mmCIF file of C-alpha atoms and ligand atoms in Angstrom:
data_model
loop_
_atom_site.group_PDB
_atom_site.id
_atom_site.type_symbol
_atom_site.label_atom_id
_atom_site.label_comp_id
_atom_site.label_asym_id
_atom_site.label_seq_id
_atom_site.Cartn_x
_atom_site.Cartn_y
_atom_site.Cartn_z
ATOM 1 C CA MET A 289 109.034 97.988 78.238
ATOM 2 C CA LYS A 290 107.103 96.328 81.017
ATOM 3 C CA GLN A 291 103.831 94.823 79.920
ATOM 4 C CA PHE A 292 101.052 94.110 82.391
ATOM 5 C CA LYS A 293 98.411 91.559 81.457
ATOM 6 C CA VAL A 294 95.160 92.577 83.062
ATOM 7 C CA ALA A 295 91.909 90.588 83.087
ATOM 8 C CA THR A 296 88.994 92.982 83.145
ATOM 9 C CA ILE A 297 85.568 91.933 84.414
ATOM 10 C CA PRO A 298 83.204 94.874 83.894
ATOM 11 C CA GLY A 299 80.389 92.776 85.415
ATOM 12 C CA ASP A 300 76.972 94.355 85.774
ATOM 13 C CA GLY A 301 75.310 97.753 85.649
ATOM 14 C CA ILE A 302 77.627 100.744 85.798
ATOM 15 C CA GLY A 303 80.608 98.374 85.963
ATOM 16 C CA LYS A 304 80.219 98.258 82.174
ATOM 17 C CA GLU A 305 80.411 102.063 82.053
ATOM 18 C CA VAL A 306 83.266 102.789 84.469
ATOM 19 C CA VAL A 307 85.647 99.940 83.594
ATOM 20 C CA PRO A 308 86.113 101.080 79.957
ATOM 21 C CA ALA A 309 86.556 104.635 81.257
ATOM 22 C CA ALA A 310 89.308 103.510 83.628
ATOM 23 C CA THR A 311 91.095 101.351 81.051
ATOM 24 C CA ASP A 312 91.142 104.366 78.695
ATOM 25 C CA VAL A 313 92.796 106.309 81.515
ATOM 26 C CA LEU A 314 95.299 103.480 82.052
ATOM 27 C CA ASP A 315 96.151 103.471 78.344
ATOM 28 C CA THR A 316 96.909 107.182 78.645
ATOM 29 C CA VAL A 317 99.015 106.511 81.741
ATOM 30 C CA ALA A 318 101.027 103.982 79.707
ATOM 31 C CA GLU A 319 101.398 106.469 76.854
ATOM 32 C CA ILE A 320 102.794 109.257 79.014
ATOM 33 C CA HIS A 321 104.944 106.863 81.073
ATOM 34 C CA GLY A 322 106.596 105.388 77.997
ATOM 35 C CA GLY A 323 108.021 102.354 79.797
ATOM 36 C CA ILE A 324 104.859 100.382 80.518
ATOM 37 C CA SER A 325 101.917 99.021 78.594
ATOM 38 C CA PHE A 326 98.714 97.187 79.387
ATOM 39 C CA GLU A 327 97.170 94.252 77.635
ATOM 40 C CA PHE A 328 93.520 94.123 78.666
ATOM 41 C CA THR A 329 91.412 91.018 78.155
ATOM 42 C CA SER A 330 87.742 91.421 78.972
ATOM 43 C CA PHE A 331 85.735 88.588 80.523
ATOM 44 C CA PRO A 332 81.914 88.711 80.315
ATOM 45 C CA TYR A 333 81.272 87.126 83.733
ATOM 46 C CA SER A 334 78.131 88.775 85.101
ATOM 47 C CA CYS A 335 74.467 88.192 85.872
ATOM 48 C CA GLU A 336 73.662 88.238 82.149
ATOM 49 C CA TYR A 337 76.286 85.555 81.675
ATOM 50 C CA TYR A 338 74.519 83.560 84.401
ATOM 51 C CA LEU A 339 71.170 83.761 82.604
ATOM 52 C CA GLU A 340 72.739 82.382 79.473
ATOM 53 C CA HIS A 341 75.007 79.735 81.020
ATOM 54 C CA GLY A 342 73.525 78.932 84.429
ATOM 55 C CA GLU A 343 76.728 79.939 86.218
ATOM 56 C CA MET A 344 78.523 83.188 86.971
ATOM 57 C CA MET A 345 81.692 81.993 85.282
ATOM 58 C CA PRO A 346 82.706 78.796 83.484
ATOM 59 C CA GLU A 347 84.213 75.894 85.377
ATOM 60 C CA ASP A 348 87.701 76.760 84.196
ATOM 61 C CA GLY A 349 87.109 80.484 84.848
ATOM 62 C CA LEU A 350 89.621 80.667 87.663
ATOM 63 C CA GLU A 351 92.257 78.838 85.623
ATOM 64 C CA ARG A 352 91.839 81.394 82.849
ATOM 65 C CA LEU A 353 92.054 84.328 85.228
ATOM 66 C CA GLN A 354 95.119 82.890 86.915
ATOM 67 C CA GLU A 355 97.210 83.667 83.838
ATOM 68 C CA TYR A 356 96.906 87.409 84.358
ATOM 69 C CA ASP A 357 98.978 89.822 86.427
ATOM 70 C CA SER A 358 95.825 91.183 88.002
ATOM 71 C CA ILE A 359 92.050 91.326 87.799
ATOM 72 C CA PHE A 360 90.308 94.657 87.312
ATOM 73 C CA LEU A 361 86.653 94.349 88.260
ATOM 74 C CA GLY A 362 83.739 96.763 87.990
ATOM 75 C CA ALA A 363 80.724 95.602 89.963
ATOM 76 C CA VAL A 364 78.673 92.461 90.196
ATOM 77 C CA GLY A 365 74.976 92.247 90.978
ATOM 78 C CA ASN A 366 71.616 92.560 89.284
ATOM 79 C CA LYS A 367 68.856 91.527 91.631
ATOM 80 C CA ALA A 368 66.294 91.649 88.815
ATOM 81 C CA LEU A 369 68.094 88.782 87.058
ATOM 82 C CA VAL A 370 69.924 86.798 89.755
ATOM 83 C CA PRO A 371 69.678 86.781 93.565
ATOM 84 C CA ASP A 372 72.593 88.694 95.105
ATOM 85 C CA HIS A 373 73.943 85.754 97.116
ATOM 86 C CA ILE A 374 74.327 83.692 93.934
ATOM 87 C CA SER A 375 76.071 86.414 91.946
ATOM 88 C CA LEU A 376 78.300 87.369 94.872
ATOM 89 C CA TRP A 377 79.362 83.863 95.885
ATOM 90 C CA GLY A 378 79.602 82.627 92.298
ATOM 91 C CA LEU A 379 82.130 85.221 91.244
ATOM 92 C CA LEU A 380 83.502 87.796 93.666
ATOM 93 C CA ILE A 381 83.839 85.656 96.764
ATOM 94 C CA LYS A 382 85.038 82.700 94.725
ATOM 95 C CA ILE A 383 87.886 84.771 93.292
ATOM 96 C CA ARG A 384 88.786 86.309 96.663
ATOM 97 C CA ARG A 385 88.865 82.912 98.398
ATOM 98 C CA GLU A 386 90.416 80.712 95.716
ATOM 99 C CA PHE A 387 93.074 83.282 94.854
ATOM 100 C CA GLU A 388 93.959 83.658 98.542
ATOM 101 C CA GLN A 389 93.357 87.380 98.537
ATOM 102 C CA ALA A 390 93.881 87.502 102.273
ATOM 103 C CA ILE A 391 94.138 91.266 102.594
ATOM 104 C CA ASN A 392 91.715 93.957 101.624
ATOM 105 C CA ILE A 393 92.892 97.547 101.487
ATOM 106 C CA ARG A 394 90.773 100.629 101.219
ATOM 107 C CA PRO A 395 92.038 104.180 101.370
ATOM 108 C CA ALA A 396 89.845 107.020 102.567
ATOM 109 C CA LYS A 397 90.993 110.466 101.655
ATOM 110 C CA LEU A 398 89.271 113.755 101.333
ATOM 111 C CA LEU A 399 89.499 114.972 97.745
ATOM 112 C CA SER A 400 89.684 118.700 97.275
ATOM 113 C CA GLY A 401 86.336 119.995 96.020
ATOM 114 C CA VAL A 402 84.328 117.021 97.294
ATOM 115 C CA GLN A 403 81.924 117.711 100.145
ATOM 116 C CA SER A 404 82.327 115.321 103.071
ATOM 117 C CA PRO A 405 79.253 114.750 105.241
ATOM 118 C CA LEU A 406 81.474 115.783 108.162
ATOM 119 C CA VAL A 407 81.073 119.428 109.111
ATOM 120 C CA ASN A 408 84.762 119.830 109.832
ATOM 121 C CA PRO A 409 86.533 116.994 107.992
ATOM 122 C CA ASN A 410 90.037 118.535 108.000
ATOM 123 C CA ASP A 411 92.413 116.836 105.609
ATOM 124 C CA PHE A 412 92.251 113.117 106.245
ATOM 125 C CA ASP A 413 94.236 110.579 104.238
ATOM 126 C CA LEU A 414 94.143 107.119 105.745
ATOM 127 C CA ILE A 415 94.140 103.523 104.611
ATOM 128 C CA VAL A 416 92.595 100.493 106.272
ATOM 129 C CA VAL A 417 94.326 97.120 105.940
ATOM 130 C CA ARG A 418 91.737 94.452 106.638
ATOM 131 C CA GLU A 419 92.522 90.803 107.260
ATOM 132 C CA ASN A 420 90.287 89.241 104.645
ATOM 133 C CA SER A 421 90.363 85.478 105.067
ATOM 134 C CA GLU A 422 89.678 84.494 108.667
ATOM 135 C CA GLY A 423 88.831 86.239 111.953
ATOM 136 C CA GLU A 424 85.197 86.658 112.861
ATOM 137 C CA TYR A 425 83.990 85.542 109.411
ATOM 138 C CA SER A 426 84.368 81.819 109.852
ATOM 139 C CA SER A 427 81.968 78.961 109.381
ATOM 140 C CA VAL A 428 83.188 77.203 112.517
ATOM 141 C CA GLY A 429 80.496 76.735 115.125
ATOM 142 C CA GLY A 430 76.967 75.474 115.154
ATOM 143 C CA ARG A 431 73.494 75.514 116.603
ATOM 144 C CA ILE A 432 71.935 72.993 118.946
ATOM 145 C CA PHE A 433 68.640 72.540 120.797
ATOM 146 C CA ARG A 434 66.567 74.139 118.054
ATOM 147 C CA GLY A 435 63.694 76.040 119.554
ATOM 148 C CA LYS A 436 63.248 77.689 122.928
ATOM 149 C CA ASP A 437 66.550 76.459 124.411
ATOM 150 C CA GLU A 438 68.525 76.983 121.241
ATOM 151 C CA ILE A 439 72.226 77.810 121.431
ATOM 152 C CA ALA A 440 74.302 79.286 118.609
ATOM 153 C CA ILE A 441 78.090 79.212 118.732
ATOM 154 C CA GLN A 442 80.133 81.267 116.313
ATOM 155 C CA ASN A 443 83.894 80.877 116.505
ATOM 156 C CA GLY A 444 86.458 83.385 115.401
ATOM 157 C CA ILE A 445 89.652 82.078 113.823
ATOM 158 C CA PHE A 446 92.855 84.027 114.407
ATOM 159 C CA SER A 447 96.020 82.365 113.143
ATOM 160 C CA ARG A 448 99.466 83.751 113.807
ATOM 161 C CA ARG A 449 100.114 83.467 110.087
ATOM 162 C CA GLY A 450 97.014 85.399 108.974
ATOM 163 C CA THR A 451 97.302 88.004 111.703
ATOM 164 C CA SER A 452 100.994 88.743 111.275
ATOM 165 C CA GLN A 453 100.622 88.758 107.489
ATOM 166 C CA ALA A 454 98.038 91.552 107.663
ATOM 167 C CA MET A 455 100.152 93.443 110.172
ATOM 168 C CA ASN A 456 103.353 93.117 108.158
ATOM 169 C CA PHE A 457 101.506 94.423 105.140
ATOM 170 C CA ALA A 458 100.271 97.397 107.184
ATOM 171 C CA PHE A 459 103.789 98.220 108.411
ATOM 172 C CA GLU A 460 105.279 97.945 104.926
ATOM 173 C CA LEU A 461 102.605 100.293 103.645
ATOM 174 C CA ALA A 462 103.104 102.756 106.505
ATOM 175 C CA SER A 463 106.864 102.748 105.823
ATOM 176 C CA LYS A 464 106.073 104.345 102.465
ATOM 177 C CA ARG A 465 103.557 106.795 103.963
ATOM 178 C CA LYS A 466 103.389 108.754 107.205
ATOM 179 C CA LYS A 467 104.964 105.916 109.213
ATOM 180 C CA HIS A 468 102.187 105.292 111.651
ATOM 181 C CA VAL A 469 100.134 102.128 112.217
ATOM 182 C CA THR A 470 97.051 101.957 114.401
ATOM 183 C CA SER A 471 95.858 98.548 115.534
ATOM 184 C CA ALA A 472 92.105 98.073 115.835
ATOM 185 C CA THR A 473 91.569 95.914 118.889
ATOM 186 C CA LYS A 474 88.988 95.055 121.525
ATOM 187 C CA SER A 475 91.136 93.264 124.067
ATOM 188 C CA ASN A 476 89.145 94.737 126.931
ATOM 189 C CA GLY A 477 86.038 92.834 125.870
ATOM 190 C CA ILE A 478 87.037 89.902 123.688
ATOM 191 C CA TYR A 479 88.865 87.482 125.906
ATOM 192 C CA HIS A 480 91.068 85.291 123.700
ATOM 193 C CA SER A 481 91.465 86.517 120.163
ATOM 194 C CA MET A 482 92.062 90.204 120.818
ATOM 195 C CA PRO A 483 94.780 89.837 123.481
ATOM 196 C CA PHE A 484 96.423 87.481 120.962
ATOM 197 C CA TRP A 485 95.971 90.145 118.268
ATOM 198 C CA ASP A 486 97.669 92.692 120.575
ATOM 199 C CA GLU A 487 100.590 90.346 121.249
ATOM 200 C CA VAL A 488 101.201 89.686 117.570
ATOM 201 C CA PHE A 489 100.968 93.423 116.883
ATOM 202 C CA GLU A 490 103.584 94.062 119.552
ATOM 203 C CA GLU A 491 105.864 91.402 118.035
ATOM 204 C CA VAL A 492 105.498 92.566 114.439
ATOM 205 C CA SER A 493 106.009 96.209 115.371
ATOM 206 C CA LYS A 494 109.490 95.367 116.732
ATOM 207 C CA ASN A 495 110.614 94.738 113.144
ATOM 208 C CA TYR A 496 109.631 98.275 112.177
ATOM 209 C CA PRO A 497 111.268 100.549 114.747
ATOM 210 C CA HIS A 498 110.893 103.551 112.406
ATOM 211 C CA VAL A 499 107.093 103.208 112.381
ATOM 212 C CA GLU A 500 105.079 104.654 115.250
ATOM 213 C CA THR A 501 102.181 102.646 116.585
ATOM 214 C CA ASP A 502 99.108 102.927 118.664
ATOM 215 C CA SER A 503 96.321 100.605 119.582
ATOM 216 C CA GLN A 504 92.673 101.645 119.819
ATOM 217 C CA HIS A 505 89.580 99.781 120.825
ATOM 218 C CA ILE A 506 87.312 99.433 117.827
ATOM 219 C CA ASP A 507 84.420 101.341 119.375
ATOM 220 C CA ALA A 508 86.559 104.388 120.150
ATOM 221 C CA LEU A 509 88.286 104.047 116.784
ATOM 222 C CA ALA A 510 84.945 104.118 114.959
ATOM 223 C CA ALA A 511 84.128 107.370 116.744
ATOM 224 C CA PHE A 512 87.555 108.850 115.900
ATOM 225 C CA PHE A 513 86.931 108.104 112.217
ATOM 226 C CA VAL A 514 84.088 110.585 112.475
ATOM 227 C CA THR A 515 85.560 113.127 114.890
ATOM 228 C CA GLN A 516 89.300 113.132 113.998
ATOM 229 C CA PRO A 517 89.957 111.106 110.821
ATOM 230 C CA GLU A 518 93.030 113.258 110.087
ATOM 231 C CA ARG A 519 94.953 111.660 112.940
ATOM 232 C CA PHE A 520 95.300 108.288 111.171
ATOM 233 C CA ASP A 521 97.704 106.917 108.596
ATOM 234 C CA VAL A 522 97.451 103.104 108.288
ATOM 235 C CA ILE A 523 94.978 101.108 110.365
ATOM 236 C CA VAL A 524 95.212 97.323 110.613
ATOM 237 C CA ALA A 525 92.040 95.481 111.529
ATOM 238 C CA SER A 526 90.493 92.039 111.722
ATOM 239 C CA ASN A 527 87.941 90.973 109.140
ATOM 240 C CA LEU A 528 84.825 92.240 110.942
ATOM 241 C CA PHE A 529 86.364 95.385 112.404
ATOM 242 C CA GLY A 530 87.911 96.232 109.050
ATOM 243 C CA ASP A 531 84.640 95.672 107.242
ATOM 244 C CA ILE A 532 82.847 98.186 109.428
ATOM 245 C CA LEU A 533 85.691 100.732 109.534
ATOM 246 C CA THR A 534 86.081 100.789 105.754
ATOM 247 C CA ASP A 535 82.423 101.618 105.300
ATOM 248 C CA ILE A 536 82.808 104.558 107.671
ATOM 249 C CA GLY A 537 85.877 105.502 105.615
ATOM 250 C CA ALA A 538 83.886 105.471 102.373
ATOM 251 C CA GLY A 539 81.083 107.357 104.117
ATOM 252 C CA ILE A 540 83.200 110.294 105.235
ATOM 253 C CA MET A 541 84.690 110.659 101.740
ATOM 254 C CA GLY A 542 81.397 111.978 100.428
ATOM 255 C CA SER A 543 80.251 109.333 97.914
ATOM 256 C CA VAL A 544 80.547 105.615 97.480
ATOM 257 C CA GLY A 545 81.203 106.438 93.801
ATOM 258 C CA ILE A 546 84.749 107.642 94.514
ATOM 259 C CA ALA A 547 85.977 104.971 96.953
ATOM 260 C CA PRO A 548 88.588 102.458 95.691
ATOM 261 C CA ALA A 549 89.610 99.034 97.025
ATOM 262 C CA ALA A 550 91.989 96.157 96.423
ATOM 263 C CA ASN A 551 92.025 92.484 97.361
ATOM 264 C CA ILE A 552 95.642 91.501 97.669
ATOM 265 C CA ASN A 553 97.184 88.080 97.209
ATOM 266 C CA VAL A 554 100.245 88.341 99.417
ATOM 267 C CA ASN A 555 101.996 85.071 98.597
ATOM 268 C CA GLY A 556 102.267 85.903 94.895
ATOM 269 C CA LYS A 557 100.692 82.608 93.811
ATOM 270 C CA TYR A 558 97.617 84.198 92.278
ATOM 271 C CA PRO A 559 96.604 87.559 90.850
ATOM 272 C CA SER A 560 95.249 90.283 93.104
ATOM 273 C CA MET A 561 91.902 91.874 92.314
ATOM 274 C CA PHE A 562 91.169 95.582 92.129
ATOM 275 C CA GLU A 563 87.565 96.781 92.430
ATOM 276 C CA PRO A 564 85.865 99.957 93.559
ATOM 277 C CA VAL A 565 83.741 99.886 96.702
ATOM 278 C CA HIS A 566 80.480 100.693 94.940
ATOM 279 C CA GLY A 567 78.089 98.213 93.362
ATOM 280 C CA SER A 568 76.307 98.115 90.015
ATOM 281 C CA ALA A 569 74.103 101.147 90.859
ATOM 282 C CA PRO A 570 70.904 99.893 89.172
ATOM 283 C CA ASP A 571 69.201 103.266 89.676
ATOM 284 C CA ILE A 572 71.542 105.104 87.284
ATOM 285 C CA ILE A 573 72.411 102.454 84.671
ATOM 286 C CA GLY A 574 72.599 103.790 81.137
ATOM 287 C CA LYS A 575 72.258 107.430 82.147
ATOM 288 C CA GLY A 576 75.933 108.135 81.565
ATOM 289 C CA ILE A 577 76.302 109.804 84.955
ATOM 290 C CA ALA A 578 78.192 107.138 86.930
ATOM 291 C CA ASN A 579 81.172 108.599 88.714
ATOM 292 C CA PRO A 580 84.302 107.035 87.153
ATOM 293 C CA ILE A 581 86.591 108.155 89.997
ATOM 294 C CA GLY A 582 86.115 105.046 92.168
ATOM 295 C CA GLN A 583 87.226 102.856 89.275
ATOM 296 C CA VAL A 584 90.029 105.194 88.175
ATOM 297 C CA TRP A 585 91.378 105.483 91.722
ATOM 298 C CA THR A 586 91.204 101.674 91.880
ATOM 299 C CA ALA A 587 93.411 101.691 88.771
ATOM 300 C CA LYS A 588 95.868 103.845 90.722
ATOM 301 C CA MET A 589 95.966 101.155 93.430
ATOM 302 C CA MET A 590 96.739 98.589 90.743
ATOM 303 C CA LEU A 591 99.597 100.774 89.497
ATOM 304 C CA ASP A 592 100.963 100.931 93.048
ATOM 305 C CA HIS A 593 100.715 97.152 93.276
ATOM 306 C CA PHE A 594 102.706 96.822 90.047
ATOM 307 C CA GLY A 595 105.419 98.971 91.635
ATOM 308 C CA GLU A 596 104.524 101.984 89.470
ATOM 309 C CA GLU A 597 103.914 104.238 92.450
ATOM 310 C CA GLU A 598 105.260 107.391 90.885
ATOM 311 C CA ILE A 599 102.810 107.411 88.007
ATOM 312 C CA GLY A 600 100.133 106.209 90.444
ATOM 313 C CA SER A 601 100.501 109.335 92.521
ATOM 314 C CA VAL A 602 100.444 111.501 89.387
ATOM 315 C CA LEU A 603 97.124 109.862 88.517
ATOM 316 C CA LEU A 604 95.665 110.592 91.953
ATOM 317 C CA ASP A 605 96.897 114.212 91.721
ATOM 318 C CA VAL A 606 95.137 114.548 88.394
ATOM 319 C CA ILE A 607 91.916 113.033 89.766
ATOM 320 C CA GLU A 608 92.052 115.538 92.614
ATOM 321 C CA SER A 609 92.737 118.462 90.297
ATOM 322 C CA THR A 610 89.490 117.698 88.436
ATOM 323 C CA THR A 611 87.446 117.521 91.645
ATOM 324 C CA HIS A 612 89.169 120.678 92.865
ATOM 325 C CA ASP A 613 87.998 122.452 89.698
ATOM 326 C CA ARG A 614 84.523 121.015 90.269
ATOM 327 C CA ILE A 615 84.412 118.755 87.223
ATOM 328 C CA LEU A 616 82.018 116.531 89.166
ATOM 329 C CA THR A 617 79.334 113.952 88.479
ATOM 330 C CA ALA A 618 75.882 114.247 90.068
ATOM 331 C CA ASP A 619 76.589 112.011 93.084
ATOM 332 C CA ILE A 620 79.062 114.610 94.359
ATOM 333 C CA GLY A 621 77.031 117.616 93.389
ATOM 334 C CA GLY A 622 78.101 118.224 89.785
ATOM 335 C CA VAL A 623 76.566 118.179 86.322
ATOM 336 C CA TYR A 624 79.254 116.369 84.327
ATOM 337 C CA THR A 625 78.888 112.942 82.680
ATOM 338 C CA THR A 626 81.057 109.858 83.079
ATOM 339 C CA GLN A 627 82.581 110.577 79.706
ATOM 340 C CA GLU A 628 83.283 114.249 80.409
ATOM 341 C CA VAL A 629 85.022 113.523 83.701
ATOM 342 C CA THR A 630 87.049 110.724 82.083
ATOM 343 C CA GLU A 631 88.074 112.943 79.162
ATOM 344 C CA GLU A 632 89.084 115.675 81.579
ATOM 345 C CA ILE A 633 91.311 113.255 83.495
ATOM 346 C CA ILE A 634 92.884 112.046 80.235
ATOM 347 C CA THR A 635 93.485 115.594 78.981
ATOM 348 C CA ARG A 636 95.094 116.642 82.242
ATOM 349 C CA LEU A 637 97.286 113.535 82.314
ATOM 350 C CA LYS A 638 98.566 114.413 78.856
ATOM 351 C CA GLU A 639 99.205 117.996 79.941
ATOM 352 C CA ARG A 640 101.309 116.689 82.820
ATOM 353 C CA ALA A 641 103.508 114.651 80.463
HETATM 354 P P1 NAI B 195 75.495 100.546 94.923
HETATM 355 O O1 NAI B 195 76.859 100.916 95.359
HETATM 356 O O2 NAI B 195 75.377 99.895 93.603
HETATM 357 O O3 NAI B 195 74.565 101.857 94.924
HETATM 358 C C1 NAI B 195 74.300 102.621 96.101
HETATM 359 C C2 NAI B 195 73.954 104.062 95.701
HETATM 360 O O4 NAI B 195 75.152 104.729 95.309
HETATM 361 C C3 NAI B 195 73.003 104.161 94.510
HETATM 362 O O5 NAI B 195 72.152 105.251 94.684
HETATM 363 C C4 NAI B 195 73.939 104.405 93.330
HETATM 364 O O6 NAI B 195 73.362 105.117 92.274
HETATM 365 C C5 NAI B 195 75.068 105.201 93.982
HETATM 366 N N1 NAI B 195 76.348 104.942 93.303
HETATM 367 C C6 NAI B 195 77.124 103.839 93.431
HETATM 368 N N2 NAI B 195 78.194 103.932 92.650
HETATM 369 C C7 NAI B 195 78.109 105.120 92.016
HETATM 370 C C8 NAI B 195 78.927 105.789 91.074
HETATM 371 N N3 NAI B 195 80.085 105.264 90.621
HETATM 372 N N4 NAI B 195 78.530 106.997 90.627
HETATM 373 C C9 NAI B 195 77.390 107.562 91.074
HETATM 374 N N5 NAI B 195 76.582 106.974 91.957
HETATM 375 C C10 NAI B 195 76.931 105.759 92.433
HETATM 376 O O7 NAI B 195 74.866 99.601 96.061
HETATM 377 P P2 NAI B 195 73.481 98.803 96.065
HETATM 378 O O8 NAI B 195 72.413 99.610 95.391
HETATM 379 O O9 NAI B 195 73.284 98.361 97.446
HETATM 380 O O10 NAI B 195 73.747 97.487 95.224
HETATM 381 C C11 NAI B 195 73.390 97.332 93.845
HETATM 382 C C12 NAI B 195 73.924 95.998 93.365
HETATM 383 O O11 NAI B 195 75.344 96.001 93.398
HETATM 384 C C13 NAI B 195 73.463 94.810 94.184
HETATM 385 O O12 NAI B 195 73.201 93.743 93.325
HETATM 386 C C14 NAI B 195 74.664 94.520 95.082
HETATM 387 O O13 NAI B 195 74.740 93.180 95.478
HETATM 388 C C15 NAI B 195 75.796 94.876 94.159
HETATM 389 N N6 NAI B 195 77.046 95.260 94.858
HETATM 390 C C16 NAI B 195 78.202 94.794 94.352
HETATM 391 C C17 NAI B 195 79.409 95.148 94.887
HETATM 392 C C18 NAI B 195 80.642 94.664 94.248
HETATM 393 O O14 NAI B 195 80.606 94.188 93.126
HETATM 394 N N7 NAI B 195 81.772 94.747 94.893
HETATM 395 C C19 NAI B 195 79.491 96.030 96.057
HETATM 396 C C20 NAI B 195 78.209 96.542 96.492
HETATM 397 C C21 NAI B 195 77.041 96.137 95.919
HETATM 398 MG MG1 MG B 196 81.171 96.000 104.051
#
């Protein structure tokens, strides 16, 4: 029996509603699998915690979290209690940075029965691998001559290590999927970093002769996400390009409430963190109508990360069978509650056993 120790941080708002739903689903997954189990430990780090303690998590918070195989997070943010930059930097970004979660992955797939805003979405199923620690999001640079003659310089940081790490991850992932990697570049406009990005991509791709590649400028790629998303499998992108692409990905899926994500620690020194794309959804807190699919699909990504890909794909099949049969929450045009959708997923999982 393999036991996975998971730190859960429900956080704020609907995080408190969808995390318990998803851990119930995971307990059912363990039950029907037979060979795995989960030990969940819940941490109260949130904006309410901040009001009480003056910090988003205790000083030894990271040390405590480090003991777990992974972190399963709901959403953080409650502007009425704490400014967003404090809650974000005090918890989420701290964990991502300190635990060297250098890669962010976000799938975008059309679920049967869910209406995409695209008129003709076809059957897309792609995943963006975003370099998550360097690139355009650096603090290197500065401003001089404040006032009329002011100059601002913002440097991008592209290391061979960070770049090839993201690319290797993308190729490994593609090897288990449709065996195609698209590189998001802009080497026609960005003079230094993007030609370097292209070179590293070329180098890394040589180690994966069975994976097809192509390279697209980010502007054209953004348009293709809207016009032909079905042509992509795995896309590897720098921090900024990946940030923008993944939001288009979530957009074409039909609701932010169904989109999953993972922050991956590649060197194995620290736990990875799994969190849906959506936030705390203050407008629907307590109504019982939050879509649990984003969090449950995120749980599927955690299963994949643990090497339990077979049961992970069963879980995604089951999620899709419920949307196909239109057991939907309000954000995707249905009338069902968080609890009803969750129970339906659990029932169908048991039927599959
Ligand atoms: P949001 O994602 O919380 O909400 C945007 C819209 O989508 C709202 O209308 C909401 O009701 C709806 N929505 C989101 N998730 C849903 C779900 N599972 N089911 C049904 N409807 C859903 O984004 P917003 O309003 O910009 O941010 C609210 C708070 O969440 C802020 O404090 C923000 O900083 C924080 N936030 C946190 C994130 C995280 O923890 N990773 C990510 C995004 C925002
Ligand atoms: Mg973004």
